[in-house]
Tab-separated table of C-alpha atoms and ligand atoms in Angstrom:
chain	number	residue	atom	x	y	z
A	665	MET	CA	143.662	112.155	135.802
A	666	LYS	CA	144.852	110.030	132.911
A	667	TYR	CA	142.034	107.498	133.533
A	668	LYS	CA	139.423	110.242	133.860
A	669	ILE	CA	140.246	111.689	130.422
A	670	ASN	CA	139.978	108.241	128.829
A	671	TYR	CA	136.645	107.656	130.537
A	672	TYR	CA	135.111	110.874	129.162
A	673	PHE	CA	136.572	110.184	125.746
A	674	ILE	CA	135.018	106.716	125.631
A	675	LEU	CA	131.705	108.020	126.924
A	676	SER	CA	131.510	110.729	124.242
A	677	ILE	CA	132.338	108.223	121.482
A	678	PHE	CA	129.582	105.974	122.856
A	679	LEU	CA	127.026	108.820	122.848
A	680	ILE	CA	127.914	109.854	119.291
A	681	LEU	CA	127.577	106.259	118.081
A	682	LYS	CA	124.235	105.954	119.887
A	683	LYS	CA	122.917	109.223	118.442
A	684	TYR	CA	123.697	108.165	114.861
A	685	HIS	CA	122.462	104.584	115.357
A	686	PHE	CA	125.922	103.075	114.702
A	687	LEU	CA	125.499	100.772	117.691
A	688	TYR	CA	123.356	98.576	115.463
A	689	LEU	CA	126.541	97.727	113.575
A	690	LEU	CA	127.738	96.005	116.709
A	691	ARG	CA	124.641	93.798	116.821
A	692	TYR	CA	124.082	90.821	114.600
A	693	MET	CA	120.926	89.161	113.331
A	694	ARG	CA	119.984	85.990	111.491
A	695	ALA	CA	118.984	86.484	107.871
A	696	VAL	CA	118.207	84.312	104.850
A	697	ILE	CA	120.786	84.966	102.151
A	698	LEU	CA	120.827	84.095	98.460
A	699	ASN	CA	124.490	83.721	97.467
A	700	LYS	CA	123.998	82.132	94.065
A	701	TYR	CA	120.985	81.937	91.753
A	702	ASN	CA	119.944	78.270	91.499
A	703	LYS	CA	117.130	76.132	90.124
A	704	GLU	CA	116.891	73.986	93.296
A	705	GLY	CA	115.559	76.958	95.295
A	706	LYS	CA	118.308	76.827	97.962
A	707	VAL	CA	119.181	79.675	100.340
A	708	GLU	CA	121.362	79.934	103.461
A	709	ILE	CA	120.958	81.396	106.956
A	710	LYS	CA	123.781	83.721	108.005
A	711	GLN	CA	124.634	86.100	110.853
A	712	ILE	CA	124.923	89.629	109.474
A	713	PRO	CA	124.904	93.110	111.079
A	714	ILE	CA	121.518	94.637	111.904
A	715	PRO	CA	120.784	97.191	109.146
A	716	THR	CA	121.518	100.880	109.723
A	717	LEU	CA	118.745	103.431	109.694
A	718	GLY	CA	118.252	106.221	107.103
A	719	ILE	CA	116.483	109.419	108.163
A	720	ASN	CA	113.219	108.300	106.486
A	721	ASP	CA	113.469	104.696	107.691
A	722	VAL	CA	112.115	102.708	110.590
A	723	LEU	CA	113.818	99.676	112.130
A	724	VAL	CA	111.340	96.808	112.414
A	725	LYS	CA	111.810	93.677	114.491
A	726	ILE	CA	110.216	91.046	112.284
A	727	LYS	CA	107.698	88.610	113.744
A	728	TYR	CA	106.481	86.718	110.660
A	729	ALA	CA	107.291	86.869	106.947
A	730	GLY	CA	105.091	85.644	104.100
A	731	VAL	CA	106.610	83.166	101.634
A	732	ASN	CA	105.425	83.701	98.061
A	733	PRO	CA	105.950	82.125	94.616
A	734	LEU	CA	107.894	85.352	93.923
A	735	ASP	CA	110.636	84.245	96.364
A	736	ASN	CA	111.259	81.088	94.341
A	737	MET	CA	111.190	83.097	91.118
A	738	ILE	CA	113.890	85.420	92.506
A	739	ILE	CA	116.087	82.451	93.545
A	740	ARG	CA	115.655	80.890	90.100
A	741	GLU	CA	116.582	84.188	88.412
A	742	GLU	CA	113.146	84.465	86.792
A	743	VAL	CA	112.471	88.131	87.568
A	744	LYS	CA	115.909	89.424	86.536
A	745	PHE	CA	114.436	91.287	83.570
A	746	ILE	CA	112.180	93.366	85.857
A	747	VAL	CA	114.390	93.653	88.975
A	748	PRO	CA	118.043	92.655	88.569
A	749	TYR	CA	119.247	91.917	92.124
A	750	ASP	CA	122.919	91.985	93.075
A	751	LEU	CA	124.110	89.020	95.161
A	752	PRO	CA	124.432	88.263	98.018
A	753	LEU	CA	120.812	89.207	98.599
A	754	ILE	CA	118.734	89.148	101.794
A	755	MET	CA	115.549	87.353	100.756
A	756	GLY	CA	111.918	88.061	101.678
A	757	ASN	CA	109.193	90.323	100.309
A	758	GLU	CA	106.608	90.859	103.069
A	759	PHE	CA	106.428	90.900	106.859
A	760	SER	CA	104.686	91.878	110.067
A	761	GLY	CA	106.598	93.218	113.066
A	762	VAL	CA	107.158	95.932	115.667
A	763	ILE	CA	108.940	99.253	115.191
A	764	GLU	CA	112.020	99.468	117.407
A	765	LYS	CA	113.646	102.655	116.184
A	766	ILE	CA	112.671	105.550	113.929
A	767	GLY	CA	114.766	107.793	111.663
A	768	ASN	CA	115.021	111.525	112.335
A	769	ASN	CA	112.411	112.449	109.672
A	770	VAL	CA	109.785	109.930	110.765
A	771	THR	CA	106.747	111.459	112.471
A	772	GLU	CA	104.008	109.145	111.171
A	773	PHE	CA	105.091	106.126	113.258
A	774	LYS	CA	106.405	105.553	116.766
A	775	ILE	CA	108.391	102.900	118.605
A	776	GLY	CA	106.120	99.978	119.471
A	777	ASP	CA	103.763	100.373	116.471
A	778	LYS	CA	102.647	97.042	115.003
A	779	VAL	CA	103.254	97.339	111.269
A	780	TYR	CA	103.296	95.308	108.071
A	781	GLY	CA	104.539	95.897	104.562
A	782	ARG	CA	105.657	94.701	101.153
A	783	MET	CA	109.407	95.391	100.858
A	784	PRO	CA	110.358	97.984	98.204
A	785	LEU	CA	111.336	96.257	94.937
A	786	LYS	CA	114.919	97.472	95.041
A	787	LYS	CA	115.512	96.638	98.698
A	788	ILE	CA	113.877	93.398	99.766
A	789	GLY	CA	115.026	91.464	102.886
A	790	ALA	CA	112.069	90.482	105.074
A	791	PHE	CA	113.480	86.987	105.860
A	792	ALA	CA	115.588	88.482	108.650
A	793	GLU	CA	115.282	89.365	112.321
A	794	TYR	CA	115.381	93.081	111.505
A	795	ILE	CA	114.732	95.314	108.511
A	796	SER	CA	115.316	98.988	107.944
A	797	ILE	CA	112.511	100.171	105.659
A	798	ASP	CA	111.273	103.483	104.250
A	799	LYS	CA	108.272	104.859	106.159
A	800	GLU	CA	106.416	105.196	102.810
A	801	ALA	CA	106.324	101.385	102.435
A	802	ILE	CA	104.588	100.398	105.685
A	803	ALA	CA	101.259	100.751	107.493
A	804	ILE	CA	99.850	99.911	110.899
A	805	PHE	CA	97.781	96.735	110.755
A	806	PRO	CA	94.335	96.366	112.374
A	807	ASP	CA	94.227	95.493	116.075
A	808	TYR	CA	92.016	92.441	115.642
A	809	LEU	CA	94.744	90.663	113.648
A	810	SER	CA	97.646	88.697	115.136
A	811	PHE	CA	101.173	89.094	113.748
A	812	LYS	CA	100.842	85.845	111.817
A	813	GLU	CA	97.561	86.917	110.232
A	814	ALA	CA	98.976	90.348	109.371
A	815	ALA	CA	101.969	88.788	107.585
A	816	CYS	CA	99.584	87.100	105.111
A	817	ILE	CA	98.317	90.405	103.806
A	818	PRO	CA	100.690	93.007	102.324
A	819	LEU	CA	102.024	91.561	99.063
A	820	THR	CA	98.847	89.921	97.836
A	821	ALA	CA	96.463	92.622	99.118
A	822	LEU	CA	98.543	95.319	97.399
A	823	THR	CA	98.574	93.222	94.215
A	824	ALA	CA	94.774	93.084	94.327
A	825	MET	CA	94.441	96.836	95.019
A	826	GLN	CA	96.858	97.708	92.213
A	827	ALA	CA	94.997	95.383	89.822
A	828	PHE	CA	91.604	96.899	90.750
A	829	ASP	CA	93.104	100.379	90.162
A	830	LEU	CA	94.331	99.413	86.702
A	831	MET	CA	90.895	98.014	85.871
A	832	GLU	CA	89.121	101.107	87.254
A	833	ALA	CA	86.527	98.536	88.334
A	834	LYS	CA	83.227	99.766	89.786
A	835	SER	CA	80.906	98.233	92.353
A	836	GLY	CA	78.560	95.683	90.771
A	837	GLU	CA	80.961	94.713	87.958
A	838	ARG	CA	82.108	91.090	87.513
A	839	ILE	CA	85.729	89.985	87.823
A	840	PHE	CA	86.996	86.504	86.969
A	841	ILE	CA	90.046	85.560	89.078
A	842	SER	CA	91.893	82.464	87.848
A	843	GLY	CA	93.654	80.404	90.525
A	844	GLY	CA	91.706	82.023	93.372
A	845	THR	CA	92.458	79.104	95.727
A	846	GLY	CA	95.999	80.315	96.520
A	847	SER	CA	97.404	83.032	98.736
A	848	PHE	CA	96.558	85.751	96.199
A	849	GLY	CA	92.894	84.706	95.998
A	850	ALA	CA	92.720	84.639	99.798
A	851	MET	CA	93.221	88.429	99.713
A	852	ALA	CA	91.817	89.428	96.315
A	853	ILE	CA	88.443	87.712	96.827
A	854	PRO	CA	87.441	89.260	100.203
A	855	ILE	CA	88.864	92.688	99.280
A	856	GLY	CA	87.127	92.606	95.894
A	857	LYS	CA	83.897	91.534	97.579
A	858	SER	CA	84.078	94.348	100.118
A	859	LEU	CA	84.535	96.823	97.235
A	860	GLY	CA	81.265	95.524	95.770
A	861	PHE	CA	82.569	93.413	92.861
A	862	LYS	CA	80.976	90.127	91.777
A	863	ILE	CA	83.700	87.485	91.872
A	864	SER	CA	83.914	84.323	89.781
A	865	THR	CA	86.994	82.217	90.349
A	866	SER	CA	88.699	78.974	89.416
A	867	GLY	CA	91.062	76.762	91.384
A	868	SER	CA	91.790	73.486	92.984
A	869	GLY	CA	88.451	71.700	93.797
A	870	SER	CA	89.323	70.695	97.380
A	871	ASN	CA	89.365	74.408	98.294
A	872	ARG	CA	85.891	75.200	96.941
A	873	ASP	CA	84.157	75.646	100.333
A	874	ARG	CA	86.919	77.812	101.821
A	875	VAL	CA	86.967	80.062	98.757
A	876	MET	CA	83.163	80.417	98.658
A	877	LYS	CA	83.333	81.473	102.340
A	878	LEU	CA	85.851	84.167	101.385
A	879	GLY	CA	83.068	85.725	99.302
A	880	ALA	CA	83.332	84.221	95.807
A	881	ASP	CA	79.996	84.146	93.955
A	882	GLU	CA	80.945	81.334	91.626
A	883	PHE	CA	83.666	78.628	91.653
A	884	PHE	CA	85.095	76.419	88.886
A	885	ASP	CA	87.276	73.387	89.662
A	886	TYR	CA	89.973	73.818	87.025
A	887	ARG	CA	90.668	70.096	86.713
A	888	ASN	CA	87.030	69.082	86.074
A	889	GLN	CA	85.221	72.110	84.657
A	890	ASP	CA	85.811	74.440	81.712
A	891	TYR	CA	84.727	77.923	82.820
A	892	SER	CA	85.189	79.210	79.266
A	893	GLU	CA	82.172	77.136	78.165
A	894	ILE	CA	79.971	78.798	80.797
A	895	LEU	CA	81.169	82.362	81.453
A	896	HIS	CA	80.879	85.195	78.928
A	897	ASP	CA	80.912	88.996	78.854
A	898	VAL	CA	82.879	89.244	82.119
A	899	ASP	CA	83.916	92.865	82.817
A	900	TYR	CA	87.493	92.090	83.904
A	901	VAL	CA	89.844	89.127	84.233
A	902	LEU	CA	92.577	88.903	86.868
A	903	ASP	CA	94.918	86.167	85.681
A	904	THR	CA	97.322	84.304	87.999
A	905	VAL	CA	97.942	81.307	85.737
A	906	GLY	CA	99.817	82.939	82.851
A	907	ASP	CA	100.108	82.782	79.065
A	908	LYS	CA	98.755	79.207	78.683
A	909	GLU	CA	95.374	80.337	80.067
A	910	LEU	CA	95.031	83.705	78.327
A	911	GLU	CA	93.168	82.549	75.219
A	912	LYS	CA	90.313	81.176	77.344
A	913	GLU	CA	90.383	84.252	79.573
A	914	PHE	CA	90.095	86.649	76.611
A	915	LYS	CA	87.218	84.481	75.330
A	916	ILE	CA	85.117	85.093	78.460
A	917	LEU	CA	86.014	88.818	78.640
A	918	LYS	CA	83.482	91.294	77.220
A	919	ASN	CA	84.308	93.452	74.190
A	920	GLY	CA	86.340	96.391	75.483
A	921	GLY	CA	87.131	94.596	78.793
A	922	LYS	CA	90.503	94.594	80.571
A	923	LEU	CA	92.657	91.602	81.464
A	924	ILE	CA	95.328	92.063	84.145
A	925	SER	CA	97.899	89.265	84.312
A	926	LEU	CA	100.226	88.584	87.237
A	927	LYS	CA	102.076	85.838	85.414
A	928	GLY	CA	101.799	86.450	81.668
A	929	MET	CA	104.354	88.118	79.435
A	930	PRO	CA	105.157	91.768	80.276
A	931	ASN	CA	104.205	94.118	77.406
A	932	PRO	CA	105.286	97.593	76.169
A	933	GLU	CA	102.568	99.309	78.266
A	934	PHE	CA	104.120	97.753	81.418
A	935	ALA	CA	107.589	98.936	80.371
A	936	ASP	CA	106.298	102.513	80.036
A	937	ARG	CA	104.232	102.399	83.246
A	938	ILE	CA	107.054	101.276	85.531
A	939	GLY	CA	109.768	103.179	83.668
A	940	LEU	CA	112.016	100.319	82.483
A	941	GLY	CA	115.254	101.386	80.778
A	942	CYS	CA	115.367	102.090	76.997
A	943	PHE	CA	116.924	98.729	76.087
A	944	LYS	CA	114.291	96.713	77.986
A	945	LYS	CA	111.519	98.881	76.532
A	946	LEU	CA	112.834	98.132	73.067
A	947	ILE	CA	112.905	94.385	73.771
A	948	LEU	CA	109.283	94.442	74.964
A	949	LYS	CA	108.225	96.596	71.993
A	950	CYS	CA	109.753	94.000	69.632
A	951	PHE	CA	108.828	90.766	71.442
A	952	GLY	CA	106.148	91.569	74.036
A	953	ARG	CA	103.152	92.430	71.855
A	954	GLY	CA	101.662	88.912	71.538
A	955	ASN	CA	99.038	89.372	74.239
A	956	ASP	CA	98.212	92.915	73.048
A	957	ASN	CA	97.521	91.474	69.596
A	958	MET	CA	95.190	88.874	71.115
A	959	ALA	CA	93.405	91.614	73.078
A	960	GLU	CA	92.948	93.944	70.112
A	961	LYS	CA	90.720	91.449	68.265
A	962	LYS	CA	87.805	92.351	70.581
A	963	ASN	CA	88.968	95.864	71.459
A	964	GLN	CA	90.138	94.496	74.832
A	965	ARG	CA	93.207	95.671	76.817
A	966	TYR	CA	96.020	93.549	78.231
A	967	TYR	CA	98.072	94.669	81.279
A	968	PHE	CA	100.920	92.990	83.133
A	969	LEU	CA	101.276	93.872	86.830
A	970	PHE	CA	104.274	93.537	89.147
A	971	VAL	CA	103.304	94.546	92.678
A	972	GLU	CA	105.103	97.482	94.285
A	973	SER	CA	105.286	98.656	97.897
A	974	ASN	CA	102.827	101.406	98.832
A	975	GLY	CA	102.197	102.379	102.469
A	976	LYS	CA	99.199	104.615	101.678
A	977	GLN	CA	97.456	101.865	99.743
A	978	LEU	CA	98.272	99.447	102.563
A	979	ALA	CA	96.668	101.834	105.072
A	980	GLN	CA	93.559	101.680	102.853
A	981	VAL	CA	93.791	97.854	103.020
A	982	SER	CA	93.929	98.147	106.843
A	983	ARG	CA	90.700	100.193	106.784
A	984	ILE	CA	88.974	97.648	104.516
A	985	PHE	CA	90.050	94.821	106.845
A	986	GLU	CA	88.979	96.740	109.945
A	987	GLU	CA	85.523	97.533	108.529
A	988	ASN	CA	84.851	94.037	107.203
A	989	LYS	CA	86.807	91.995	109.769
A	990	ILE	CA	88.273	89.932	106.924
A	991	GLU	CA	89.927	86.690	108.015
A	992	CYS	CA	93.265	85.440	106.721
A	993	SER	CA	93.914	81.989	105.236
A	994	ILE	CA	97.138	80.549	106.687
A	995	ASP	CA	98.351	77.365	105.026
A	996	GLU	CA	101.479	76.364	107.019
A	997	ILE	CA	104.019	78.031	109.338
A	998	PHE	CA	107.750	77.155	109.268
A	999	ASP	CA	110.576	78.231	111.600
A	1000	LEU	CA	113.197	80.499	110.047
A	1001	ASN	CA	115.659	77.567	110.255
A	1002	ASN	CA	113.371	75.616	107.907
A	1003	VAL	CA	113.205	78.299	105.232
A	1004	ASN	CA	114.272	75.860	102.491
A	1005	GLN	CA	111.340	73.557	103.336
A	1006	ALA	CA	108.971	76.550	103.269
A	1007	LEU	CA	110.223	77.547	99.807
A	1008	GLN	CA	109.846	73.948	98.558
A	1009	LYS	CA	106.312	73.794	99.922
A	1010	VAL	CA	105.334	76.921	97.976
A	1011	LEU	CA	107.078	75.615	94.860
A	1012	LYS	CA	105.193	72.300	95.033
A	1013	GLY	CA	101.774	74.009	94.773
A	1014	GLY	CA	98.597	72.743	96.402
A	1015	SER	CA	98.330	76.051	98.251
A	1016	LYS	CA	95.474	76.654	100.705
A	1017	GLY	CA	96.527	80.202	101.541
A	1018	LYS	CA	99.723	81.778	102.855
A	1019	THR	CA	102.863	79.930	103.871
A	1020	LEU	CA	104.654	81.828	106.663
A	1021	LEU	CA	108.103	81.964	108.247
A	1022	LYS	CA	108.115	82.435	112.012
A	1023	ILE	CA	110.993	84.761	112.821
A	1024	ASP	CA	110.198	85.946	116.341
A	1025	GLY	CA	106.974	84.099	117.003
A	1026	THR	CA	106.537	85.210	120.606
A	1027	ASP	CA	103.572	87.357	119.491
A	1028	ASP	CA	104.558	89.698	122.310
A	1029	GLU	CA	103.937	93.264	121.244
A	1030	ASN	CA	105.801	94.676	124.242
A	1031	ASN	CA	108.968	92.894	123.176
A	1032	VAL	CA	110.769	96.128	122.260
A	1033	PHE	CA	114.464	96.571	122.938
A	1034	GLU	CA	116.086	99.852	123.948
A	1035	TYR	CA	119.464	100.589	122.355
B	1205	NAP	N1	103.051	89.862	89.396
B	1205	NAP	C1	102.838	90.051	90.705
B	1205	NAP	O1	103.068	91.144	91.239
B	1205	NAP	C2	102.285	88.918	91.515
B	1205	NAP	C3	101.802	89.142	92.813
B	1205	NAP	C4	101.225	88.068	93.516
B	1205	NAP	C5	101.165	86.808	92.921
B	1205	NAP	N2	101.681	86.646	91.663
B	1205	NAP	C6	101.634	85.348	90.967
B	1205	NAP	O2	100.307	84.853	91.010
B	1205	NAP	C7	100.338	83.447	91.075
B	1205	NAP	C8	99.457	82.987	92.240
B	1205	NAP	O3	100.027	83.422	93.448
B	1205	NAP	P1	99.611	82.748	94.812
B	1205	NAP	O4	100.438	83.350	95.881
B	1205	NAP	O5	98.129	82.737	94.953
B	1205	NAP	O6	100.106	81.245	94.522
B	1205	NAP	P2	99.691	79.945	95.287
B	1205	NAP	O7	99.414	80.251	96.722
B	1205	NAP	O8	100.701	78.908	94.926
B	1205	NAP	O9	98.260	79.531	94.642
B	1205	NAP	C9	98.054	79.181	93.311
B	1205	NAP	C10	96.695	78.472	93.235
B	1205	NAP	O10	96.292	78.348	91.854
B	1205	NAP	C11	95.789	77.022	91.643
B	1205	NAP	N3	95.998	76.667	90.233
B	1205	NAP	C12	97.078	76.104	89.657
B	1205	NAP	N4	96.878	75.977	88.323
B	1205	NAP	C13	95.648	76.463	88.060
B	1205	NAP	C14	94.859	76.580	86.882
B	1205	NAP	N5	95.297	76.189	85.668
B	1205	NAP	N6	93.617	77.136	86.994
B	1205	NAP	C15	93.163	77.549	88.186
B	1205	NAP	N7	93.847	77.445	89.352
B	1205	NAP	C16	95.084	76.907	89.282
B	1205	NAP	C17	96.626	76.179	92.595
B	1205	NAP	O11	95.988	74.963	92.872
B	1205	NAP	P3	96.835	73.579	92.934
B	1205	NAP	O12	98.278	73.932	93.263
B	1205	NAP	O13	96.156	72.810	94.034
B	1205	NAP	O14	96.716	72.950	91.602
B	1205	NAP	C18	96.736	77.076	93.829
B	1205	NAP	O15	95.639	76.904	94.716
B	1205	NAP	C19	101.804	83.028	91.230
B	1205	NAP	O16	102.296	82.636	89.975
B	1205	NAP	C20	102.496	84.311	91.675
B	1205	NAP	O17	103.841	84.375	91.252
B	1205	NAP	C21	102.248	87.662	90.967
């Protein structure tokens, strides 16, 4: 009798834990952790509990994660003004993977769905075997893409979509994208092309042919050609190079045109748009007007963009990819164990597309565990 009571007691505890997903706490995963901001770009791999699931979250088993310049900027404490992360921090901003569990409020996705996403700004962590992520941040990726191809897309494709939205660009208009030979250009150029824009771009000369194949109409080798002597009256500029390049970029922009920078100085308009706190707004109002002043000379507008997660916009990206069968440019793939080499590779430059981390590279979509 005594044993029977204990058995039922243990069974009921087990069922309660299962119902509320606490069993995940008993399972561990490998994750890339930043313990200390550092200029060398060093992170560590640790065993930590698999994340718990909120009612609006899905648990994703990660297959591949994209490595971006942003990851190095986070490690070097260069984005602290925009997103101040508490340490220790699980690193990683974008991923592809398979849904293994869904929260009680999730009806849009099911177990086994192949999804991708840019992690929400306040809760990154894609360099890990599992993530728990809000359903609003993810989308199903097109069937014709593999997991590794899908992992190249979310962060840079969303950046491009959010930049095109800010521009309010229309089909037939011309956009100059500086540094289009990297992982951002590999998304922005084909997406921009499929939306009907004319694309001029600059970048590293050895990538000319690949970038023209992506759909660019015009290419300038930034080491040997000065685009600002040739281009003029461009409708929009999408800058990835930063403040040192802005003078030339404003020069080629038409009167009244818009310049969106991914790397320049944030300005007061950015502070208002993303709702920074009063103190940070004040700092940008006092010290962040340099590029606005440059823009005002020709009635142009300057915007700074910091890409945010957006599942609906990503679903739109999936449709654009599906319709146009856009291909992805993969530069190099590293094992999770070699994350520090992957970060160094991105830091060194010479990018030919996306650097990826292989987390569960089996590419087996039926690899779904039951808990
Ligand atoms: N704010 C945001 O939300 C956001 C989002 C996405 C990206 N970004 C930023 O955008 C930048 C590009 O990202 P990415 O992922 O494409 O980087 P990436 O893969 O490293 O590519 C950068 C490319 O630009 C080329 N380049 C370097 N200097 C140049 C210059 N003066 N003129 C023209 N091309 C030049 C590089 O060529 P070589 O290395 O061969 O010289 C490389 O091919 C990064 O700084 C990243 O942080 C920001």
